[in-house]
CSV table of C-alpha atoms in Angstrom, one decimal:
chain,number,residue,atom,x,y,z
Y,1,UNK,CA,94.8,91.5,115.1
Y,2,UNK,CA,98.3,92.1,116.8
Y,3,UNK,CA,101.5,90.9,115.3
Y,4,UNK,CA,102.9,87.0,115.8
Y,5,UNK,CA,105.2,87.0,118.8
Y,6,UNK,CA,108.4,86.5,116.6
Y,7,UNK,CA,106.9,88.8,113.5
Y,8,UNK,CA,110.4,88.2,111.9
Y,9,UNK,CA,110.5,84.3,111.5
Y,10,UNK,CA,106.9,84.5,111.1
Y,11,UNK,CA,107.6,86.6,108.1
Y,12,UNK,CA,110.0,84.4,106.5
Y,13,UNK,CA,108.4,81.7,107.3
Y,14,UNK,CA,104.9,82.8,105.3
Y,15,UNK,CA,105.5,84.6,102.4
Y,16,UNK,CA,103.0,87.7,100.7
Y,17,UNK,CA,100.4,86.1,99.3
Y,18,UNK,CA,99.9,86.7,95.3
Y,19,UNK,CA,96.8,87.9,93.7
Y,20,UNK,CA,94.4,85.3,92.8
Y,21,UNK,CA,94.5,87.2,88.3
Y,22,UNK,CA,98.6,87.3,89.2
Y,23,UNK,CA,98.7,83.5,90.7
Y,24,UNK,CA,96.4,82.0,88.1
Y,25,UNK,CA,98.3,83.1,85.7
Y,26,UNK,CA,101.6,81.9,86.5
Y,27,UNK,CA,100.6,78.6,87.8
Y,28,UNK,CA,98.9,78.3,83.7
Y,29,UNK,CA,102.1,79.6,82.1
Y,30,UNK,CA,104.4,77.2,84.4
Y,31,UNK,CA,102.4,74.1,83.4
Y,32,UNK,CA,103.2,74.6,79.5
Y,33,UNK,CA,105.8,71.7,78.0
Y,34,UNK,CA,108.0,74.9,77.2
Y,35,UNK,CA,108.3,78.5,79.7
Y,36,UNK,CA,108.2,81.4,77.9
Y,37,UNK,CA,110.9,83.5,80.6
Y,38,UNK,CA,110.1,86.9,79.3
Y,39,UNK,CA,106.1,85.9,80.0
Y,40,UNK,CA,107.3,85.0,83.2
Y,41,UNK,CA,109.7,88.6,83.8
Y,42,UNK,CA,106.0,89.8,83.2
Y,43,UNK,CA,103.6,88.2,85.7
Y,44,UNK,CA,105.9,88.5,88.4
Y,45,UNK,CA,106.4,92.1,88.0
Y,46,UNK,CA,102.5,93.0,88.6
Y,47,UNK,CA,103.0,91.6,92.2
Y,48,UNK,CA,105.3,92.5,95.2
Y,49,UNK,CA,105.1,89.4,96.5
Y,50,UNK,CA,105.3,87.3,94.1
Y,51,UNK,CA,108.8,89.1,92.6
Y,52,UNK,CA,110.3,88.9,96.4
Y,53,UNK,CA,109.7,85.2,96.8
Y,54,UNK,CA,111.7,84.6,94.2
Y,55,UNK,CA,114.1,87.2,93.7
Y,56,UNK,CA,114.4,86.1,97.7
Y,57,UNK,CA,115.1,82.2,97.2
Y,58,UNK,CA,117.6,83.0,94.1
Y,59,UNK,CA,119.4,85.8,96.4
Y,60,UNK,CA,119.3,82.7,98.8
Y,61,UNK,CA,120.6,80.1,96.8
Y,62,UNK,CA,123.5,82.0,96.0
Y,63,UNK,CA,124.6,83.0,99.5
Y,64,UNK,CA,124.8,79.7,100.5
Y,65,UNK,CA,127.4,79.3,97.6
Y,66,UNK,CA,129.4,83.3,98.5
Y,67,UNK,CA,128.3,84.5,94.9
Y,68,UNK,CA,126.6,87.3,93.7
Y,69,UNK,CA,122.9,88.1,94.3
Y,70,UNK,CA,121.0,87.8,90.9
Y,71,UNK,CA,120.6,91.8,89.1
Y,72,UNK,CA,117.0,90.8,87.7
Y,73,UNK,CA,114.1,88.9,87.6
Y,74,UNK,CA,115.6,87.2,85.0
Y,75,UNK,CA,118.6,86.2,86.1
Y,76,UNK,CA,117.0,84.7,89.4
Y,77,UNK,CA,114.9,82.5,87.5
Y,78,UNK,CA,118.2,81.5,85.7
Y,79,UNK,CA,120.1,81.0,89.2
Y,80,UNK,CA,116.7,78.5,90.7
Y,81,UNK,CA,115.7,76.9,87.1
Y,82,UNK,CA,112.7,75.3,85.7
Y,83,UNK,CA,111.9,73.2,87.9
Y,84,UNK,CA,112.2,75.0,90.8
Y,85,UNK,CA,109.9,77.7,89.3
Y,86,UNK,CA,107.3,74.7,88.2
Y,87,UNK,CA,107.1,73.4,92.4
Y,88,UNK,CA,107.6,77.2,94.0
Y,89,UNK,CA,105.6,79.4,92.8
Y,90,UNK,CA,102.4,77.9,91.9
Y,91,UNK,CA,102.3,76.6,96.2
Y,92,UNK,CA,102.6,80.9,96.9
Y,93,UNK,CA,99.4,82.0,99.1
Y,94,UNK,CA,96.6,83.6,96.9
Y,95,UNK,CA,96.1,86.7,98.8
Y,96,UNK,CA,91.8,86.8,98.4
Y,97,UNK,CA,92.0,83.3,99.6
Y,98,UNK,CA,94.8,85.2,102.5
Y,99,UNK,CA,92.7,88.2,103.2
Y,100,UNK,CA,88.9,87.5,103.3
Y,101,UNK,CA,88.2,91.2,105.1
Y,102,UNK,CA,87.0,93.7,103.8
Y,103,UNK,CA,88.2,96.6,104.5
Y,104,UNK,CA,92.1,95.3,105.0
Y,105,UNK,CA,91.8,93.8,101.1
Y,106,UNK,CA,91.0,97.1,99.6
Y,107,UNK,CA,94.1,98.3,102.0
Y,108,UNK,CA,96.7,96.3,100.9
Y,109,UNK,CA,95.0,96.6,97.2
Y,110,UNK,CA,95.8,99.8,97.1
Y,111,UNK,CA,99.7,99.7,98.6
Y,112,UNK,CA,100.4,96.6,95.8
Y,113,UNK,CA,99.1,99.3,93.1
Y,114,UNK,CA,101.4,101.7,94.5
Y,115,UNK,CA,103.9,99.6,94.7
Y,116,UNK,CA,103.3,99.7,91.2
Y,117,UNK,CA,103.1,103.0,90.6
Y,118,UNK,CA,106.1,103.9,91.7
Y,119,UNK,CA,107.6,101.3,89.5
Y,120,UNK,CA,106.1,103.1,86.4
Y,121,UNK,CA,107.8,105.9,86.9
Y,122,UNK,CA,110.9,104.9,88.5
Y,123,UNK,CA,111.2,102.8,84.8
Y,124,UNK,CA,110.7,106.1,83.3
Y,125,UNK,CA,113.0,108.0,84.8
Y,126,UNK,CA,116.0,106.0,84.2
Y,127,UNK,CA,114.5,105.5,80.4
Y,128,UNK,CA,115.3,108.9,80.2
Y,129,UNK,CA,119.0,108.8,82.5
Y,130,UNK,CA,119.7,106.0,79.7
Y,131,UNK,CA,121.0,104.0,82.7
Y,132,UNK,CA,121.4,101.0,82.3
Y,133,UNK,CA,120.9,99.2,85.3
Y,134,UNK,CA,116.9,99.6,84.8
Y,135,UNK,CA,115.8,95.9,85.3
Y,136,UNK,CA,117.4,96.1,89.7
Y,137,UNK,CA,116.0,99.5,90.0
Y,138,UNK,CA,112.5,98.7,88.8
Y,139,UNK,CA,112.6,95.6,91.0
Y,140,UNK,CA,114.1,97.5,94.5
Y,141,UNK,CA,110.8,100.1,93.5
Y,142,UNK,CA,108.6,97.2,93.2
Y,143,UNK,CA,109.6,96.6,96.6
Y,144,UNK,CA,110.5,99.2,98.7
Y,145,UNK,CA,106.4,99.1,100.5
Y,146,UNK,CA,107.4,94.8,101.7
Y,147,UNK,CA,107.2,96.3,105.2
Y,148,UNK,CA,103.7,97.8,104.5
Y,149,UNK,CA,102.7,94.6,102.4
Y,150,UNK,CA,103.5,92.6,105.5
Y,151,UNK,CA,101.6,94.9,108.3
Y,152,UNK,CA,98.7,95.5,106.3
Y,153,UNK,CA,98.6,91.0,106.2
Y,154,UNK,CA,99.5,90.6,110.1
Y,155,UNK,CA,98.2,93.6,112.2
Y,156,UNK,CA,96.0,96.7,109.3
Y,157,UNK,CA,95.2,98.6,113.3
Y,158,UNK,CA,99.8,99.2,112.3
Y,159,UNK,CA,99.0,100.6,108.9
Y,160,UNK,CA,96.0,102.7,110.0
Y,161,UNK,CA,98.3,104.1,113.0
Y,162,UNK,CA,100.9,105.1,110.1
Y,163,UNK,CA,98.9,106.7,108.0
Y,164,UNK,CA,96.2,108.6,109.8
Y,165,UNK,CA,100.2,110.3,111.7
Y,166,UNK,CA,100.9,111.5,108.6
Y,167,UNK,CA,97.5,112.5,108.0
Y,168,UNK,CA,97.1,114.6,110.3
Y,169,UNK,CA,100.8,116.0,110.3
Y,170,UNK,CA,102.3,114.2,113.3
Y,171,UNK,CA,104.7,112.7,111.4
Y,172,UNK,CA,106.2,113.8,107.8
Y,173,UNK,CA,106.6,110.6,106.1
Y,174,UNK,CA,105.0,107.5,105.4
Y,175,UNK,CA,108.4,105.3,105.7
Y,176,UNK,CA,109.1,107.6,109.4
Y,177,UNK,CA,105.6,107.1,109.9
Y,178,UNK,CA,106.0,103.1,110.6
Y,179,UNK,CA,109.2,102.9,111.8
Y,180,UNK,CA,107.1,104.9,114.6
Y,181,UNK,CA,103.7,102.2,114.2
Y,182,UNK,CA,106.1,99.4,114.6
Y,183,UNK,CA,108.3,100.6,117.6
Y,184,UNK,CA,104.7,100.1,119.2
Y,185,UNK,CA,105.0,96.7,119.5
Y,186,UNK,CA,108.8,96.6,120.3
Y,187,UNK,CA,110.5,96.0,116.5
Y,188,UNK,CA,113.5,97.3,116.3
Y,189,UNK,CA,113.7,98.6,112.8
Y,190,UNK,CA,117.4,97.6,112.3
Y,191,UNK,CA,117.0,93.8,113.6
Y,192,UNK,CA,114.6,93.9,110.6
Y,193,UNK,CA,115.9,95.8,108.1
Y,194,UNK,CA,118.2,93.5,108.1
Y,195,UNK,CA,117.0,89.7,108.4
Y,196,UNK,CA,114.4,90.2,105.8
Y,197,UNK,CA,116.8,92.3,103.4
Y,198,UNK,CA,119.3,88.4,104.1
Y,199,UNK,CA,116.1,86.8,103.5
Y,200,UNK,CA,114.1,88.5,101.0
Y,201,UNK,CA,116.9,90.4,99.2
Y,202,UNK,CA,114.9,93.5,99.3
Y,203,UNK,CA,117.5,95.9,97.4
Y,204,UNK,CA,116.2,99.6,99.6
Y,205,UNK,CA,113.3,100.1,101.9
Y,206,UNK,CA,114.0,103.3,102.8
Y,207,UNK,CA,112.0,102.9,106.3
Y,208,UNK,CA,113.1,106.5,107.3
Y,209,UNK,CA,112.9,107.9,103.7
Y,210,UNK,CA,117.1,109.1,103.6
Y,211,UNK,CA,118.8,106.2,104.0
Y,212,UNK,CA,119.1,103.2,102.5
Y,213,UNK,CA,120.5,99.5,102.5
Y,214,UNK,CA,123.7,100.2,100.1
Y,215,UNK,CA,123.4,97.8,97.6
Y,216,UNK,CA,122.1,100.6,95.3
Y,217,UNK,CA,124.3,103.1,93.6
Y,218,UNK,CA,122.8,107.2,95.2
Y,219,UNK,CA,121.7,107.8,92.1
Y,220,UNK,CA,119.4,104.4,92.0
Y,221,UNK,CA,118.5,104.4,95.9
Y,222,UNK,CA,117.2,108.7,94.9
Y,223,UNK,CA,115.6,107.1,92.7
Y,224,UNK,CA,113.6,105.1,94.4
Y,225,UNK,CA,112.8,107.3,97.5
Y,226,UNK,CA,111.0,110.1,94.6
Y,227,UNK,CA,109.5,107.4,92.9
Y,228,UNK,CA,107.9,106.5,96.5
Y,229,UNK,CA,107.5,110.0,97.5
Y,230,UNK,CA,105.2,110.7,94.5
Y,231,UNK,CA,103.5,107.5,94.3
Y,232,UNK,CA,102.9,107.8,98.2
Y,233,UNK,CA,101.3,111.9,97.7
Y,234,UNK,CA,100.2,111.9,95.3
Y,235,UNK,CA,97.3,109.6,97.0
Y,236,UNK,CA,96.6,113.0,98.4
Y,237,UNK,CA,96.4,114.6,95.6
Y,238,UNK,CA,98.9,116.0,92.9
Y,239,UNK,CA,98.7,120.4,94.5
Y,240,UNK,CA,99.8,118.2,97.8
Y,241,UNK,CA,102.8,120.9,99.0
Y,242,UNK,CA,105.6,117.2,99.2
Y,243,UNK,CA,104.5,116.3,95.6
Y,244,UNK,CA,105.4,119.9,94.5
Y,245,UNK,CA,109.3,119.9,96.6
Y,246,UNK,CA,109.2,116.1,94.9
Y,247,UNK,CA,108.6,117.3,91.6
Y,248,UNK,CA,111.4,120.1,91.4
Y,249,UNK,CA,114.0,117.9,92.9
Y,250,UNK,CA,113.0,115.0,90.3
Y,251,UNK,CA,113.6,117.3,87.6
Y,252,UNK,CA,116.7,118.5,89.2
Y,253,UNK,CA,117.2,114.6,88.6
Y,254,UNK,CA,116.8,114.4,85.4
Y,255,UNK,CA,118.1,117.4,84.3
Y,256,UNK,CA,115.1,118.8,82.6
Y,257,UNK,CA,112.3,122.0,83.1
Y,258,UNK,CA,110.1,121.7,86.1
Y,259,UNK,CA,107.1,121.5,82.8
Y,260,UNK,CA,108.5,118.8,81.4
Y,261,UNK,CA,108.6,117.1,83.8
Y,262,UNK,CA,106.0,117.6,85.3
Y,263,UNK,CA,104.4,116.5,81.9
Y,264,UNK,CA,106.1,113.0,81.9
Y,265,UNK,CA,104.5,112.5,85.2
Y,266,UNK,CA,101.2,112.7,84.6
Y,267,UNK,CA,101.7,111.0,81.6
Y,268,UNK,CA,103.2,107.6,83.5
Y,269,UNK,CA,100.4,108.4,86.2
Y,270,UNK,CA,97.7,108.1,83.3
Y,271,UNK,CA,99.2,105.2,81.6
Y,272,UNK,CA,99.3,102.9,84.5
Y,273,UNK,CA,95.6,104.3,85.5
Y,274,UNK,CA,95.0,102.4,82.3
Y,275,UNK,CA,97.0,99.5,83.7
Y,276,UNK,CA,95.0,99.7,86.9
Y,277,UNK,CA,91.3,99.5,85.3
Y,278,UNK,CA,90.8,96.3,85.1
Y,279,UNK,CA,92.6,95.3,87.6
Y,280,UNK,CA,90.3,96.8,89.4
Y,281,UNK,CA,93.1,99.3,91.5
Y,282,UNK,CA,92.5,102.9,92.5
Y,283,UNK,CA,94.5,105.0,90.2
Y,284,UNK,CA,95.8,108.5,91.3
Y,285,UNK,CA,95.4,109.9,87.8
Y,286,UNK,CA,91.6,110.5,89.0
Y,287,UNK,CA,93.0,113.8,90.5
Y,288,UNK,CA,94.9,115.2,87.6
Y,289,UNK,CA,93.1,118.2,88.1
Y,290,UNK,CA,94.0,121.4,87.2
Y,291,UNK,CA,93.2,123.4,90.5
Y,292,UNK,CA,92.9,127.3,90.3
Y,293,UNK,CA,93.3,127.3,94.6
Y,294,UNK,CA,95.4,124.7,96.2
Y,295,UNK,CA,92.9,123.0,98.6
Y,296,UNK,CA,93.3,123.0,102.1
Y,297,UNK,CA,92.6,119.6,103.8
Y,298,UNK,CA,94.2,116.2,101.6
Y,299,UNK,CA,92.3,112.9,102.4
Y,300,UNK,CA,93.4,110.1,101.6
Y,301,UNK,CA,91.9,106.7,99.8
Y,302,UNK,CA,88.8,105.6,101.3
Y,303,UNK,CA,89.8,102.7,100.5
Y,304,UNK,CA,92.9,102.8,103.6
Y,305,UNK,CA,89.2,102.6,105.8
Y,306,UNK,CA,90.6,105.4,107.8
Y,307,UNK,CA,88.1,106.7,111.0
Y,308,UNK,CA,87.8,110.3,109.8
Y,309,UNK,CA,90.3,113.3,111.9
Y,310,UNK,CA,88.6,116.3,113.2
Y,311,UNK,CA,88.4,118.1,110.7
Y,312,UNK,CA,86.8,115.1,108.4
Y,313,UNK,CA,84.3,114.9,110.4
Y,314,UNK,CA,83.4,118.6,111.3
Y,315,UNK,CA,83.1,118.5,107.2
Y,316,UNK,CA,80.8,115.3,106.8
Y,317,UNK,CA,79.1,116.6,110.2
Y,318,UNK,CA,78.7,120.5,107.7
Y,319,UNK,CA,77.2,118.8,104.9
Y,320,UNK,CA,75.2,116.5,106.9
Y,321,UNK,CA,73.0,119.8,108.3
Y,322,UNK,CA,73.9,121.8,106.3
Y,323,UNK,CA,71.0,119.2,103.6
Y,324,UNK,CA,68.5,118.5,106.3
Y,325,UNK,CA,67.6,121.9,105.6
Y,326,UNK,CA,66.2,124.8,103.3
Y,327,UNK,CA,70.0,126.5,102.0
Y,328,UNK,CA,69.6,130.4,103.3
Y,329,UNK,CA,72.0,132.5,104.2
Y,330,UNK,CA,71.1,132.2,107.8
Y,331,UNK,CA,70.3,128.2,108.3
Y,332,UNK,CA,74.6,127.9,106.8
Y,333,UNK,CA,75.7,130.1,108.7
Y,334,UNK,CA,73.6,128.5,112.0
Y,335,UNK,CA,75.4,125.0,110.7
Y,336,UNK,CA,78.4,127.0,110.7
Y,337,UNK,CA,78.3,127.4,114.9
Y,338,UNK,CA,77.2,124.3,114.9
Y,339,UNK,CA,80.1,123.2,114.2
Y,340,UNK,CA,82.0,125.3,115.7
Y,341,UNK,CA,81.1,124.8,119.4
Y,342,UNK,CA,79.9,121.0,118.5
Y,343,UNK,CA,83.0,119.5,116.0
Y,344,UNK,CA,86.1,122.3,116.3
Y,345,UNK,CA,85.4,123.2,120.4
Y,346,UNK,CA,85.8,126.4,118.9
Y,347,UNK,CA,83.7,128.4,121.3
Y,348,UNK,CA,84.3,131.6,120.9
Y,349,UNK,CA,83.4,133.6,118.3
Y,350,UNK,CA,81.3,137.5,117.2
Y,351,UNK,CA,79.4,137.0,114.3
Y,352,UNK,CA,78.8,141.3,112.8
Y,353,UNK,CA,75.9,141.8,110.0
Y,354,UNK,CA,75.7,145.3,108.2
Y,355,UNK,CA,73.2,147.5,109.3
Y,356,UNK,CA,70.5,149.0,106.8
Y,357,UNK,CA,72.6,152.1,105.5
Y,358,UNK,CA,75.7,149.5,104.4
Y,359,UNK,CA,78.2,151.7,106.6
Y,360,UNK,CA,78.8,150.1,110.2
Y,361,UNK,CA,79.0,146.6,111.9
Y,362,UNK,CA,76.7,145.0,114.2
Y,363,UNK,CA,76.8,142.4,117.1
Y,364,UNK,CA,74.9,140.0,115.8
Y,365,UNK,CA,76.2,136.7,117.8
Y,366,UNK,CA,78.4,137.3,120.9
Y,367,UNK,CA,79.8,133.9,122.3
Y,368,UNK,CA,83.0,135.3,123.5
Y,369,UNK,CA,83.4,135.1,127.0
Y,370,UNK,CA,81.9,137.4,130.0
Y,371,UNK,CA,85.2,139.4,130.8
Y,372,UNK,CA,85.8,140.5,127.2
Y,373,UNK,CA,84.7,144.6,126.2
Y,374,UNK,CA,82.8,144.3,122.4
Y,375,UNK,CA,81.3,146.9,120.8
Y,376,UNK,CA,78.0,147.1,119.5
Y,377,UNK,CA,78.9,148.7,116.5
Y,378,UNK,CA,81.6,149.7,114.3
Y,379,UNK,CA,81.9,151.7,111.4
Y,380,UNK,CA,83.5,150.6,108.4
Y,381,UNK,CA,85.3,154.0,107.1
Y,382,UNK,CA,87.4,154.0,110.5
Y,383,UNK,CA,88.9,150.3,110.5
Y,384,UNK,CA,89.9,150.2,107.1
Y,385,UNK,CA,91.1,146.5,107.8
Y,386,UNK,CA,87.5,145.2,108.2
Y,387,UNK,CA,86.2,147.2,105.3
Y,388,UNK,CA,88.9,145.9,103.0
Y,389,UNK,CA,87.6,142.4,104.0
Y,390,UNK,CA,83.8,143.1,103.5
Y,391,UNK,CA,85.0,143.8,99.8
Y,392,UNK,CA,84.3,140.1,98.9
Y,393,UNK,CA,84.5,136.4,100.5
Y,394,UNK,CA,87.8,137.3,102.5
Y,395,UNK,CA,89.7,135.4,105.3
Y,396,UNK,CA,92.4,137.0,107.5
Y,397,UNK,CA,95.0,135.2,110.5
Y,398,UNK,CA,95.0,137.5,113.3
Y,399,UNK,CA,97.8,136.4,115.6
Y,400,UNK,CA,100.2,138.2,118.0
Y,401,UNK,CA,102.9,138.3,115.2
Y,402,UNK,CA,100.6,140.5,112.8
Y,403,UNK,CA,98.3,142.5,115.1
Y,404,UNK,CA,100.7,144.8,115.5
Y,405,UNK,CA,100.6,146.2,111.4
Y,406,UNK,CA,97.3,145.8,111.5
Y,407,UNK,CA,95.9,148.0,114.6
Y,408,UNK,CA,96.5,150.7,112.5
Y,409,UNK,CA,94.2,149.8,110.4
Y,410,UNK,CA,91.5,149.5,113.3
Y,411,UNK,CA,89.9,151.7,115.5
Y,412,UNK,CA,88.8,151.3,119.4
Y,413,UNK,CA,86.2,149.4,118.8
Y,414,UNK,CA,87.9,147.5,116.1
Y,415,UNK,CA,91.0,146.9,118.8
Y,416,UNK,CA,88.4,145.2,120.7
Y,417,UNK,CA,87.7,142.2,118.2
Y,418,UNK,CA,90.8,140.8,117.8
Y,419,UNK,CA,92.6,141.5,121.0
Y,420,UNK,CA,92.4,137.8,120.7
Y,421,UNK,CA,94.1,135.6,118.0
Y,422,UNK,CA,91.7,135.3,115.9
Y,423,UNK,CA,91.0,134.3,112.5
Y,424,UNK,CA,88.2,137.0,110.7
Y,425,UNK,CA,85.7,135.6,107.6
Y,426,UNK,CA,83.3,138.0,105.8
Y,427,UNK,CA,81.1,136.2,103.6
Y,428,UNK,CA,78.6,138.0,100.5
Y,429,UNK,CA,75.9,138.0,99.5
Y,430,UNK,CA,75.7,138.6,94.9
Y,431,UNK,CA,79.3,140.2,95.7
Y,432,UNK,CA,77.6,142.1,98.4
Y,433,UNK,CA,79.1,142.0,102.0
Y,434,UNK,CA,76.5,140.5,104.6
Y,435,UNK,CA,78.6,139.1,107.7
Y,436,UNK,CA,81.5,139.5,109.2
Y,437,UNK,CA,83.3,136.5,111.1
Y,438,UNK,CA,85.8,136.2,114.0
Y,439,UNK,CA,86.4,133.0,115.3
Y,440,UNK,CA,88.5,132.8,118.4
Y,441,UNK,CA,91.4,130.6,117.7
Y,442,UNK,CA,93.3,128.5,120.3
Y,443,UNK,CA,96.9,128.2,118.7
Y,444,UNK,CA,97.9,128.4,115.3
Y,445,UNK,CA,96.4,124.3,114.7
Y,446,UNK,CA,93.4,126.1,114.3
Y,447,UNK,CA,94.2,127.6,111.9
Y,448,UNK,CA,93.8,124.8,109.4
Y,449,UNK,CA,90.5,123.3,110.0
Y,450,UNK,CA,89.0,126.4,110.5
Y,451,UNK,CA,90.2,127.4,107.0
Y,452,UNK,CA,88.7,124.3,105.8
Y,453,UNK,CA,85.4,124.9,107.1
Y,454,UNK,CA,84.6,128.1,105.5
Y,455,UNK,CA,86.3,126.6,102.0
Y,456,UNK,CA,83.5,123.9,102.6
Y,457,UNK,CA,80.6,126.1,103.4
Y,458,UNK,CA,81.4,127.8,100.1
Y,459,UNK,CA,80.8,124.4,98.2
Y,460,UNK,CA,77.2,125.8,99.5
Y,461,UNK,CA,76.8,129.4,100.1
Y,462,UNK,CA,75.6,130.0,96.1
Y,463,UNK,CA,74.3,133.8,96.4
């Protein structure tokens, strides 16, 4: 799919679709003789498409009269009147009829779930701060990814491009990644923001994750920004480095200690998960598992339909190779070598095993280039660095930055092993050292996939 020629005009002419359940409830409610406005607001707050349509319609009415824009959904509905609501809201398109591709629909629904999740976090912080500007900030947070939802509807490949850029650490935030994806279509962000803010009254969009349309106060912009970040990065895992940094900022905002802030955030995540369960929405609360070590790999939800990157494909292929044969140490090492060569394209490595005397390491596999001098054996007593590594399942990066510090811990033969930038990994059997693997690296970018592969290997290495 490609974006319509004049996408901005298309967005103004075609409102975002509404989930079928929300549409059904809204229509039934509006058919009653007496409309319960509180119940109506409650259902509108469950869908960013319906919420944006009402807020934008009311803002345009007010602008035509040169009056202030609505400050809440209640205010917007009062400005528009019951007759307008009965006539216009039921005409909104239904999501499940608008998007029939299952994978595209799944991506859209994860983005909807994230907008709801972010709004719940913002709401809890506003309560903590006893902030009276409650409703408009919650609405702003609910609508913070309006453009993302429009992209899932009109050009899901652009959203997958943006998500892939963040997943692969090529762009730091989703806002910047969406901006980059739009630029590939020749869309100017400033014009898009202005046009949609004028039409839909989106209080803040934070495409670049820092700048915002100056409708909200600075603290409120910060709340929307932090809610946006916590809801997105929690999809990768609650121990993601960006989550840790964001939690610290939230702690400063609320003037609470980090432990109390974490408890509040996790409580909202669990409550939201319970709310999402009957809707069938993806919830990040499933990832709230205490972890003794920070993961090396941060996958996004499968519902986005992203193609696996090189690292993910290597892990998948290792699992396939490992489980297709008997789980023995030698078979797992063969599977590891296949992944290094075929998937990660790391073709130069050395595998050494302990000799029967347990005093030396002997080269069993040498895939390093023919021009490199490699010793046949290395004596552990004369190489305390290697002896230390062989005391368990340990990994070590060797680079220009630390090689000069480590060379005194090696003899001439040990120097030959680390003459190139490399990654050292030891494997043990029943807590007894078994093998040392030396993988030559081409750049720092090779380290993360090697670490992830070694961590993955150890889930099978039950010896």
